[in-house]
XYZ file of C-alpha atoms in Angstrom:
598
model
C 0.273 -2.943 -43.038
C 0.363 -6.883 -43.108
C 1.510 -8.771 -40.008
C 2.817 -12.343 -40.405
C 3.796 -14.984 -37.743
C 5.200 -18.050 -38.516
C 5.154 -21.287 -37.377
C 7.598 -23.661 -37.194
C 5.977 -27.545 -37.669
C 7.111 -30.422 -35.517
C 7.783 -33.790 -36.985
C 4.065 -34.215 -36.425
C 3.163 -32.013 -39.479
C 1.187 -34.746 -41.247
C -1.427 -34.531 -37.631
C -1.420 -31.059 -37.688
C -3.147 -30.586 -40.873
C -5.417 -32.307 -40.086
C -6.518 -29.756 -37.990
C -5.541 -26.625 -39.052
C -8.397 -24.188 -38.122
C -7.392 -25.123 -34.365
C -3.936 -24.856 -34.659
C -4.581 -21.269 -36.133
C -7.280 -20.582 -33.620
C -5.290 -21.881 -30.763
C -1.536 -22.287 -31.319
C -0.669 -19.164 -33.381
C 0.464 -16.459 -30.845
C 0.123 -12.967 -31.462
C 1.258 -11.635 -34.395
C 4.651 -10.566 -35.251
C 4.157 -7.094 -37.055
C 6.479 -7.459 -40.353
C 5.913 -3.861 -41.868
C 5.423 -3.386 -45.305
C 4.048 0.671 -46.394
C 2.732 -0.950 -49.441
C -0.683 -3.195 -49.931
C -0.684 -5.768 -51.907
C -3.837 -7.798 -52.872
C -4.104 -11.184 -52.198
C -5.126 -13.678 -55.376
C -8.294 -15.594 -55.582
C -7.652 -19.473 -55.060
C -7.446 -21.412 -57.899
C -9.655 -24.343 -58.364
C -6.563 -26.674 -56.960
C -6.423 -24.897 -54.276
C -9.870 -24.839 -52.995
C -10.116 -27.965 -53.917
C -6.680 -29.353 -51.272
C -8.565 -26.955 -48.746
C -12.054 -29.346 -49.132
C -9.801 -32.541 -49.106
C -8.362 -31.301 -46.105
C -11.583 -30.609 -44.624
C -13.075 -34.087 -45.248
C -9.665 -35.590 -43.901
C -10.446 -33.218 -40.626
C -13.741 -34.683 -40.607
C -12.972 -37.930 -40.479
C -10.706 -37.721 -38.118
C -12.184 -36.595 -35.111
C -10.060 -38.101 -32.634
C -7.785 -35.622 -33.268
C -8.625 -32.492 -31.372
C -7.013 -29.301 -29.113
C -5.624 -32.062 -26.262
C -3.441 -34.086 -29.242
C -2.558 -30.537 -30.804
C -1.291 -29.565 -27.389
C 0.451 -32.641 -26.665
C 2.858 -32.411 -30.076
C 3.219 -28.646 -29.035
C 4.577 -29.898 -25.617
C 6.771 -33.011 -26.594
C 7.881 -31.173 -30.028
C 6.511 -33.942 -32.584
C 7.819 -36.762 -30.492
C 5.254 -39.563 -29.792
C 6.521 -40.564 -26.425
C 8.250 -38.718 -23.476
C 9.495 -39.209 -19.872
C 6.639 -38.125 -17.535
C 9.603 -36.039 -16.001
C 9.717 -34.026 -19.510
C 6.170 -33.000 -19.091
C 6.386 -32.294 -15.748
C 9.998 -30.406 -15.788
C 8.041 -28.341 -18.961
C 4.975 -27.613 -16.770
C 7.496 -26.567 -14.270
C 8.555 -24.321 -16.906
C 5.441 -21.993 -17.297
C 5.698 -21.129 -13.606
C 2.856 -24.346 -12.562
C 3.472 -26.022 -9.127
C 2.817 -29.724 -9.193
C 1.039 -28.700 -6.310
C -1.159 -26.648 -7.628
C -5.013 -27.439 -6.464
C -5.753 -26.633 -10.120
C -4.021 -29.820 -11.601
C -5.201 -31.466 -8.767
C -6.739 -34.070 -10.803
C -4.074 -34.325 -13.345
C -1.432 -35.223 -10.856
C -3.036 -37.920 -9.449
C -3.299 -39.637 -12.828
C -0.151 -39.813 -13.271
C 0.790 -40.669 -10.041
C -1.268 -43.679 -11.079
C 0.185 -44.547 -14.033
C 3.532 -43.854 -12.143
C 2.346 -47.387 -9.658
C 0.741 -49.009 -12.036
C 3.813 -49.733 -13.985
C 6.951 -51.847 -14.432
C 10.313 -49.229 -15.253
C 9.766 -45.855 -16.111
C 6.919 -44.203 -17.509
C 5.937 -42.612 -20.905
C 3.887 -40.049 -21.123
C 2.187 -41.062 -24.909
C -1.189 -39.769 -26.545
C -3.047 -42.193 -24.760
C -2.143 -41.117 -21.008
C -1.823 -37.903 -21.709
C -5.790 -37.450 -22.474
C -6.741 -39.237 -19.477
C -4.528 -36.646 -17.398
C -5.180 -33.002 -18.633
C -8.962 -33.929 -19.906
C -10.304 -31.425 -17.272
C -6.992 -29.076 -17.537
C -6.812 -28.247 -20.847
C -8.239 -24.317 -21.225
C -5.270 -23.961 -18.326
C -2.519 -26.153 -19.869
C -3.230 -24.198 -23.154
C -2.797 -20.898 -21.851
C 0.140 -21.798 -19.889
C 1.844 -23.670 -23.069
C 1.002 -20.228 -25.791
C 2.603 -18.338 -22.780
C -1.253 -16.508 -22.091
C -0.101 -16.226 -18.420
C 0.461 -12.934 -17.249
C 4.481 -12.983 -17.398
C 4.701 -15.161 -20.358
C 8.721 -15.705 -20.173
C 8.417 -16.943 -16.321
C 11.555 -18.858 -16.790
C 13.886 -15.878 -17.692
C 11.569 -13.477 -15.157
C 12.039 -16.498 -12.117
C 16.289 -16.543 -13.130
C 16.258 -12.440 -12.552
C 14.682 -12.480 -9.630
C 17.205 -14.763 -8.395
C 19.235 -12.629 -9.238
C 18.275 -9.904 -7.013
C 17.668 -12.362 -4.095
C 21.548 -13.079 -4.013
C 22.559 -9.634 -4.129
C 20.371 -8.316 -1.662
C 21.271 -11.259 0.476
C 24.441 -10.090 1.049
C 22.953 -6.963 3.297
C 23.939 -7.961 6.592
C 22.660 -4.608 8.491
C 19.745 -4.275 10.929
C 18.627 -6.295 14.253
C 16.801 -8.412 15.324
C 13.128 -6.974 17.186
C 14.160 -8.287 20.816
C 11.053 -6.486 22.472
C 8.980 -9.703 22.124
C 11.099 -12.373 23.241
C 9.675 -14.905 21.364
C 10.933 -13.332 17.788
C 14.610 -12.497 19.134
C 15.001 -16.159 18.857
C 15.495 -16.276 14.920
C 18.492 -16.256 12.609
C 19.226 -13.171 11.145
C 20.588 -15.381 8.095
C 17.304 -16.414 7.650
C 16.122 -14.999 3.827
C 13.172 -16.279 1.588
C 11.355 -14.509 -1.370
C 8.264 -16.156 -2.743
C 6.125 -14.780 -5.681
C 2.820 -15.506 -6.948
C 0.948 -14.095 -10.418
C -2.270 -13.075 -10.955
C -2.423 -16.353 -12.642
C -0.979 -18.861 -9.889
C 2.484 -18.866 -11.694
C 4.982 -19.488 -8.577
C 8.630 -19.127 -7.823
C 10.697 -19.632 -4.452
C 14.157 -18.744 -3.162
C 15.764 -19.347 0.076
C 13.794 -19.880 2.899
C 10.729 -20.039 1.633
C 9.206 -23.103 4.035
C 10.128 -21.785 7.109
C 6.996 -20.724 9.640
C 7.147 -17.159 10.787
C 4.527 -14.703 12.600
C 2.871 -12.137 10.674
C 2.556 -9.765 13.395
C 1.798 -6.721 11.830
C 1.453 -8.205 8.133
C -2.078 -9.581 9.388
C -3.131 -5.615 10.009
C -4.291 -5.469 5.813
C -5.794 -9.384 6.031
C -8.032 -8.263 8.773
C -9.402 -5.201 7.744
C -10.081 -6.662 4.395
C -12.056 -8.873 6.520
C -13.910 -6.742 8.261
C -14.571 -4.117 5.040
C -15.878 -7.827 3.140
C -18.109 -8.784 6.233
C -19.602 -5.263 7.616
C -18.672 -3.040 4.425
C -16.957 0.554 4.547
C -18.983 2.828 6.373
C -19.649 0.887 9.192
C -15.472 0.009 9.784
C -14.223 4.128 9.098
C -16.879 4.756 11.584
C -14.251 3.341 14.530
C -10.789 3.963 12.437
C -10.102 6.957 10.751
C -7.811 6.315 6.754
C -5.253 9.033 7.248
C -1.413 8.493 7.908
C -0.526 9.329 11.541
C 3.218 10.098 10.518
C 4.074 8.778 14.055
C 4.898 5.046 15.409
C 2.937 2.177 15.143
C 2.325 2.340 18.699
C 1.966 5.160 19.554
C -0.234 6.565 21.622
C -2.511 9.011 19.018
C -5.727 9.089 17.852
C -6.989 11.491 15.298
C -9.183 15.062 15.865
C -12.255 12.879 15.903
C -10.578 10.866 18.597
C -10.059 7.849 15.840
C -7.631 5.703 15.069
C -5.797 7.315 12.152
C -5.678 3.599 10.244
C -5.793 0.113 10.232
C -2.360 0.005 10.027
C -1.344 1.343 13.304
C -1.947 -0.727 16.308
C -4.732 1.376 17.408
C -6.487 0.709 14.032
C -5.769 -2.772 13.963
C -7.379 -3.390 17.878
C -10.366 -1.748 17.007
C -11.070 -3.665 13.812
C -10.516 -6.422 15.859
C -13.198 -6.140 17.482
C -15.629 -5.257 14.550
C -15.169 -9.365 13.054
C -18.095 -11.547 14.300
C -18.863 -9.068 16.873
C -21.440 -11.290 18.290
C -19.752 -14.407 18.159
C -16.965 -15.706 20.998
C -12.997 -15.983 21.492
C -12.759 -19.646 19.864
C -15.415 -18.844 16.879
C -14.136 -15.270 16.121
C -10.393 -17.103 15.962
C -11.552 -20.258 13.820
C -13.577 -17.909 11.429
C -10.336 -15.730 10.719
C -7.489 -18.957 10.630
C -10.402 -20.564 7.941
C -10.355 -16.965 5.782
C -6.712 -16.316 5.738
C -6.526 -19.941 4.584
C -8.820 -19.345 2.153
C -7.022 -15.909 1.131
C -3.827 -18.201 1.216
C -5.319 -20.646 -1.436
C -5.283 -23.123 1.168
C -1.084 -23.471 1.832
C 0.282 -23.419 4.506
C -1.240 -21.462 7.660
C -0.578 -21.781 11.479
C -0.454 -20.745 14.950
C 2.383 -19.934 17.647
C 0.836 -20.160 21.085
C 4.857 -19.291 22.272
C 4.789 -15.854 20.540
C 0.900 -15.686 21.758
C 2.034 -15.541 24.984
C 4.756 -13.805 24.858
C 2.559 -10.623 23.051
C 0.691 -10.503 26.433
C 3.589 -10.552 28.596
C 5.313 -8.075 27.433
C 1.878 -6.403 25.517
C 2.452 -3.544 28.049
C 1.794 -0.724 25.756
C -0.586 -1.998 23.442
C -2.563 -2.289 26.893
C -2.073 1.044 27.019
C -3.308 1.654 23.965
C -6.357 -0.353 24.426
C -7.123 1.725 27.333
C -6.344 5.039 26.295
C -8.849 4.100 23.531
C -11.467 2.624 25.928
C -11.780 6.138 28.159
C -12.229 8.133 24.687
C -14.918 5.194 23.875
C -13.315 4.495 20.300
C -14.463 0.829 20.608
C -18.204 -0.303 18.928
C -21.275 -0.969 21.673
C -20.595 -4.392 23.610
C -16.893 -4.816 22.274
C -14.969 -6.070 25.390
C -11.484 -4.441 25.297
C -9.890 -6.829 26.907
C -11.316 -9.032 24.138
C -10.329 -7.411 21.288
C -7.127 -6.879 22.422
C -6.573 -11.003 23.181
C -8.047 -11.376 19.768
C -5.079 -9.147 18.059
C -1.899 -11.207 19.923
C -3.909 -14.158 18.533
C -3.990 -12.775 14.649
C -0.596 -11.183 14.652
C 0.735 -15.425 16.545
C -0.966 -16.098 13.161
C 1.927 -18.542 11.337
C 3.017 -18.351 7.203
C 5.620 -19.005 5.186
C 6.930 -17.278 2.162
C 5.254 -19.356 -0.378
C 1.653 -18.971 1.385
C 2.387 -14.791 2.192
C 2.562 -14.730 -1.496
C -0.273 -16.592 -2.645
C -2.050 -14.109 -0.141
C -0.670 -10.994 -1.414
C -1.855 -12.593 -5.164
C -5.209 -12.443 -3.855
C -5.293 -9.070 -3.241
C -3.345 -8.419 -6.686
C -6.063 -10.098 -8.370
C -8.950 -7.871 -6.897
C -10.029 -10.776 -4.369
C -10.127 -13.941 -6.181
C -7.223 -16.247 -5.681
C -5.179 -17.353 -8.178
C -4.831 -21.128 -7.143
C -8.342 -22.124 -6.106
C -9.617 -19.737 -8.961
C -12.388 -18.595 -5.809
C -13.410 -15.376 -5.154
C -12.446 -14.466 -0.878
C -12.913 -10.678 -0.474
C -15.157 -8.261 -2.303
C -13.638 -5.841 -4.723
C -13.991 -3.173 -1.877
C -12.148 -4.816 0.290
C -9.434 -5.019 -1.790
C -9.932 -1.675 -3.329
C -9.499 0.026 0.627
C -6.907 -2.116 1.618
C -4.593 -1.614 -0.689
C -5.159 2.266 -0.965
C -4.029 1.926 2.627
C -1.260 0.010 2.437
C 0.450 2.452 -0.544
C -0.258 5.248 2.422
C 0.232 3.877 5.905
C 1.145 0.532 5.285
C 5.331 0.651 6.090
C 4.545 2.136 9.563
C 6.761 5.889 9.679
C 8.102 5.120 6.056
C 5.605 4.930 3.938
C 5.601 8.200 2.423
C 9.424 6.725 1.248
C 8.327 3.311 0.316
C 5.640 4.877 -1.807
C 8.310 7.252 -3.456
C 10.976 5.038 -4.152
C 8.527 1.669 -4.569
C 5.110 2.867 -5.548
C 3.315 -0.336 -4.917
C 0.964 -1.348 -1.651
C 3.068 -2.887 1.241
C 2.896 -3.651 4.012
C 5.243 -5.152 7.026
C 5.489 -6.488 9.972
C 8.031 -6.787 12.852
C 8.827 -10.513 12.325
C 10.961 -8.977 9.612
C 8.243 -10.397 6.885
C 6.985 -7.136 4.132
C 3.926 -8.557 2.077
C 4.503 -6.556 -1.303
C 1.420 -6.612 -3.922
C 1.766 -5.476 -7.734
C -1.779 -5.273 -8.423
C -2.553 -7.410 -11.514
C 0.343 -8.750 -11.668
C 1.347 -10.573 -8.552
C 1.850 -11.427 -5.381
C 5.748 -11.106 -3.244
C 5.967 -12.113 0.571
C 10.101 -11.302 1.542
C 10.801 -12.438 4.695
C 14.731 -11.406 6.520
C 14.140 -11.209 10.543
C 16.996 -8.128 10.800
C 15.234 -5.018 10.860
C 15.565 -0.906 10.646
C 15.292 2.041 12.515
C 11.776 1.629 11.282
C 11.010 -1.447 11.792
C 11.107 -2.815 8.167
C 12.918 -5.932 6.916
C 16.752 -4.424 5.418
C 17.056 -7.002 2.732
C 13.052 -6.916 2.141
C 12.882 -3.249 1.991
C 16.636 -3.374 -0.671
C 14.421 -6.317 -3.025
C 11.672 -4.406 -3.145
C 13.692 -0.933 -4.352
C 15.659 -3.560 -6.594
C 12.921 -5.034 -8.053
C 11.458 -1.333 -9.224
C 14.361 -0.646 -10.683
C 14.783 -3.623 -12.764
C 11.162 -4.098 -14.128
C 7.958 -1.366 -14.837
C 6.588 -2.361 -11.510
C 6.552 1.172 -10.096
C 2.887 2.675 -9.773
C 4.070 5.721 -12.681
C 6.914 3.602 -14.028
C 4.003 3.205 -17.216
C 4.093 7.312 -18.328
C 4.421 8.123 -22.053
C 7.578 9.271 -22.894
C 9.396 7.674 -20.101
C 13.048 5.817 -20.768
C 11.232 2.911 -20.488
C 12.559 -0.689 -17.594
C 11.531 -3.814 -18.596
C 8.237 -5.057 -18.743
C 8.268 -9.056 -17.974
C 4.306 -8.480 -19.301
C 5.508 -8.783 -22.935
C 7.003 -11.636 -24.775
C 10.126 -10.886 -25.964
C 10.032 -9.104 -28.983
C 6.362 -7.972 -28.515
C 7.839 -4.356 -27.371
C 10.401 -3.993 -30.768
C 7.421 -5.181 -32.720
C 4.657 -2.415 -31.399
C 7.688 0.269 -31.848
C 8.723 -0.814 -35.086
C 4.812 -0.619 -36.363
C 4.876 2.819 -34.785
C 8.379 4.275 -36.478
C 7.635 2.905 -39.855
C 4.469 4.152 -39.984
C 5.168 7.386 -38.476
C 7.636 7.495 -41.455
C 5.156 6.426 -43.593
C 3.184 9.348 -42.905
C 5.451 12.212 -42.665
C 5.057 12.744 -39.059
C 7.298 14.488 -37.885
C 5.803 15.215 -34.200
C 5.739 11.628 -33.662
C 9.733 10.921 -34.247
C 10.507 13.431 -31.985
C 7.942 11.907 -29.593
C 10.159 8.578 -30.122
C 12.978 10.106 -30.313
C 12.676 11.642 -27.149
C 11.855 8.315 -25.692
C 15.023 6.982 -26.647
C 13.430 4.490 -29.017
C 16.350 3.435 -31.626
C 15.645 5.477 -34.842
C 17.949 2.841 -36.830
C 15.352 -0.023 -36.015
C 14.860 -2.114 -39.218
C 11.568 -4.058 -40.239
C 11.184 -7.601 -41.742
C 12.880 -6.396 -44.851
C 15.505 -5.018 -43.271
C 14.059 -1.386 -44.570
C 14.835 1.880 -41.760
C 12.355 4.377 -41.319
C 14.923 6.465 -43.491
C 14.005 4.008 -46.453
C 10.035 4.927 -45.872
C 10.903 8.340 -45.977
C 13.138 8.413 -48.761
C 10.419 6.438 -50.964
C 7.735 8.437 -49.902
C 9.350 11.952 -50.764
C 8.829 13.365 -46.708
C 11.635 15.743 -47.120
C 11.219 17.119 -43.476
C 11.149 13.502 -42.219
C 14.406 12.734 -43.982
C 15.706 16.141 -42.552
C 14.925 14.917 -39.220
C 16.376 11.873 -39.396
C 19.653 12.240 -40.623
C 20.480 15.794 -38.398
C 18.591 15.234 -35.319
C 19.234 11.603 -35.063
C 21.624 10.701 -36.532
C 21.049 7.871 -38.505
C 22.772 5.347 -40.569
C 21.877 6.352 -44.543
C 24.236 3.377 -45.929
C 21.723 0.560 -44.181
C 20.801 -1.998 -47.001
C 17.174 -3.457 -46.915
C 16.767 -7.260 -47.753
C 17.041 -6.034 -51.804
C 19.955 -4.453 -51.523
C 18.855 -1.147 -51.731
C 19.862 2.437 -49.698
C 17.521 5.086 -48.894
C 18.736 6.951 -51.552
C 18.261 4.572 -54.095
C 14.944 4.395 -52.803
C 14.444 8.221 -53.131
C 16.405 8.394 -57.301
C 13.861 5.084 -58.079
C 10.452 6.675 -56.891
C 11.635 10.063 -58.781
C 12.438 12.696 -55.455
C 15.347 14.875 -56.636
C 15.242 17.026 -53.418
C 15.257 14.327 -50.917
C 18.347 12.148 -53.160
C 20.559 15.235 -52.643
C 19.722 15.704 -49.235
C 20.984 11.926 -48.424
C 23.818 12.473 -50.647
C 25.410 15.353 -49.161
C 24.628 13.393 -45.664
C 26.312 10.286 -47.265
C 29.662 12.179 -47.325
C 29.171 14.194 -43.653
C 28.540 10.482 -42.211
C 31.462 8.868 -43.814
C 33.995 11.918 -42.690
C 32.517 11.277 -39.364
C 32.672 7.428 -39.460
C 36.556 8.346 -40.648
C 37.229 9.901 -38.076
C 36.223 7.174 -35.277
C 36.844 4.785 -36.869
C 38.338 3.193 -33.591
C 34.684 3.340 -31.847
C 32.021 1.016 -33.106
C 30.496 3.954 -34.515
C 29.810 7.829 -34.396
C 27.326 8.168 -31.105
C 24.274 9.489 -31.751
C 23.168 12.905 -30.801
C 21.306 12.453 -27.657
C 17.357 12.831 -28.164
C 16.952 15.824 -26.015
C 19.472 17.584 -27.001
C 18.281 17.381 -30.879
C 14.744 18.416 -29.147
C 17.080 21.297 -28.001
């Protein structure tokens, strides 16, 4: 098997040749598999080619100024010696990186300085590029080599936009009014932001409008408590089981503990565990700074109006507090009123969709903020938080959410949904109209649409499943792997593997680089059982010609497999008859894979 990849050279071929080794190491992507079954021996280099190689190495040693920055520059500019700065920034944003990314701060400041110092339009040449990107070279190489978690980010972002617009048509639901300040929100507001674990970001809609976290703060405060005090201490006072009840019910478990940290009773107790020996001002400042670090220092504010509104209308929460005080649910020395006050403050913390998506991405990234690369939360805290979000995060809709969406999420009555796709991205949706469970109507629909298109559901990647789109793979990567496995199974006579591929809805007519199909390979090797399966069960096309103009039957004849030749000639007649009967159709439909198995 030989895996090859063609590299299209730019106009600066003469420069790039001086650093051939660096180009191979840095800018040739994972090879696309171009399958040939026979092994081709590699000729030894002649003395002339060896002399040329030495000459290139000599030239490279003389041209030490040409390094990875230059290779990256010519990759971005497509061989041009200079381009407008807007061209560079546009190419950068296409990869998903924002110009406001903290990791690019130095680069952007130098670009702005260059603009200030010049008259007219500023052109980026190699010299300016060197001065600007020196400290970000590794990040930019990853971006332009498409080595981020979402390689084709611009394509993915467009699909997110399509989902957003479809969901925007939803007009059902009612804005929460039991907290007067929340009732003032417009039902037309709708925004979605996402941030990947590599810091790629995309936003659409009302994503800069601040709103209160409300219950979306519960996983964050729980994560902070576990990070600070540890799992054992926190769960000494709060359980970890779904309650099956409304989030504000006066209910405890069999051990007289709140059921979990995602209901009001559990969140009130957890608030008493954060900085227990500090005064209220110190506790609030501590959590605010912590939340800002989780959000990559993006917008985090506080709505005093909502806080006051919560206190004035929080009779149910006061009832829960007194009930738990009577049951001795709070840790020794904790003041119930202070805990309630702190809980109301935390619910009144403001974020935007953009800052909220970074918070979700920090959880998706194992506690390391993607855009600051700082470890904010411990692994233990993140693991526990995601587990509870998955089982308890969506009020009494949590079971359905786990069933249909299959991802950790937390909703709030302000209309937000914090969605975590582990190891991939975090998403923040916000739309005030709520369903009967207290979840954002548009937010729920967005999550469902997202997993219906992409393989983000927790169990989407089980073997033999019909595959959804995987944005984590580059275009063609899945097909290359499929071609490789299909050809290898045909070459080895592995009918069992071919049955599995057919059951998984793989296209059994796929061609390799030489336009050879699995039928070509099986015919060449004389595997009559494979040929029979491909023709009788999969109904593949026997008239596909490879790059040399050969049909599968020609390969069988050249290799002396008479029995295979007979099977293929008989099948060709049957196939032609079927084609004649369905001449108005594109071609006769293939037998369903499951029927084939039967």
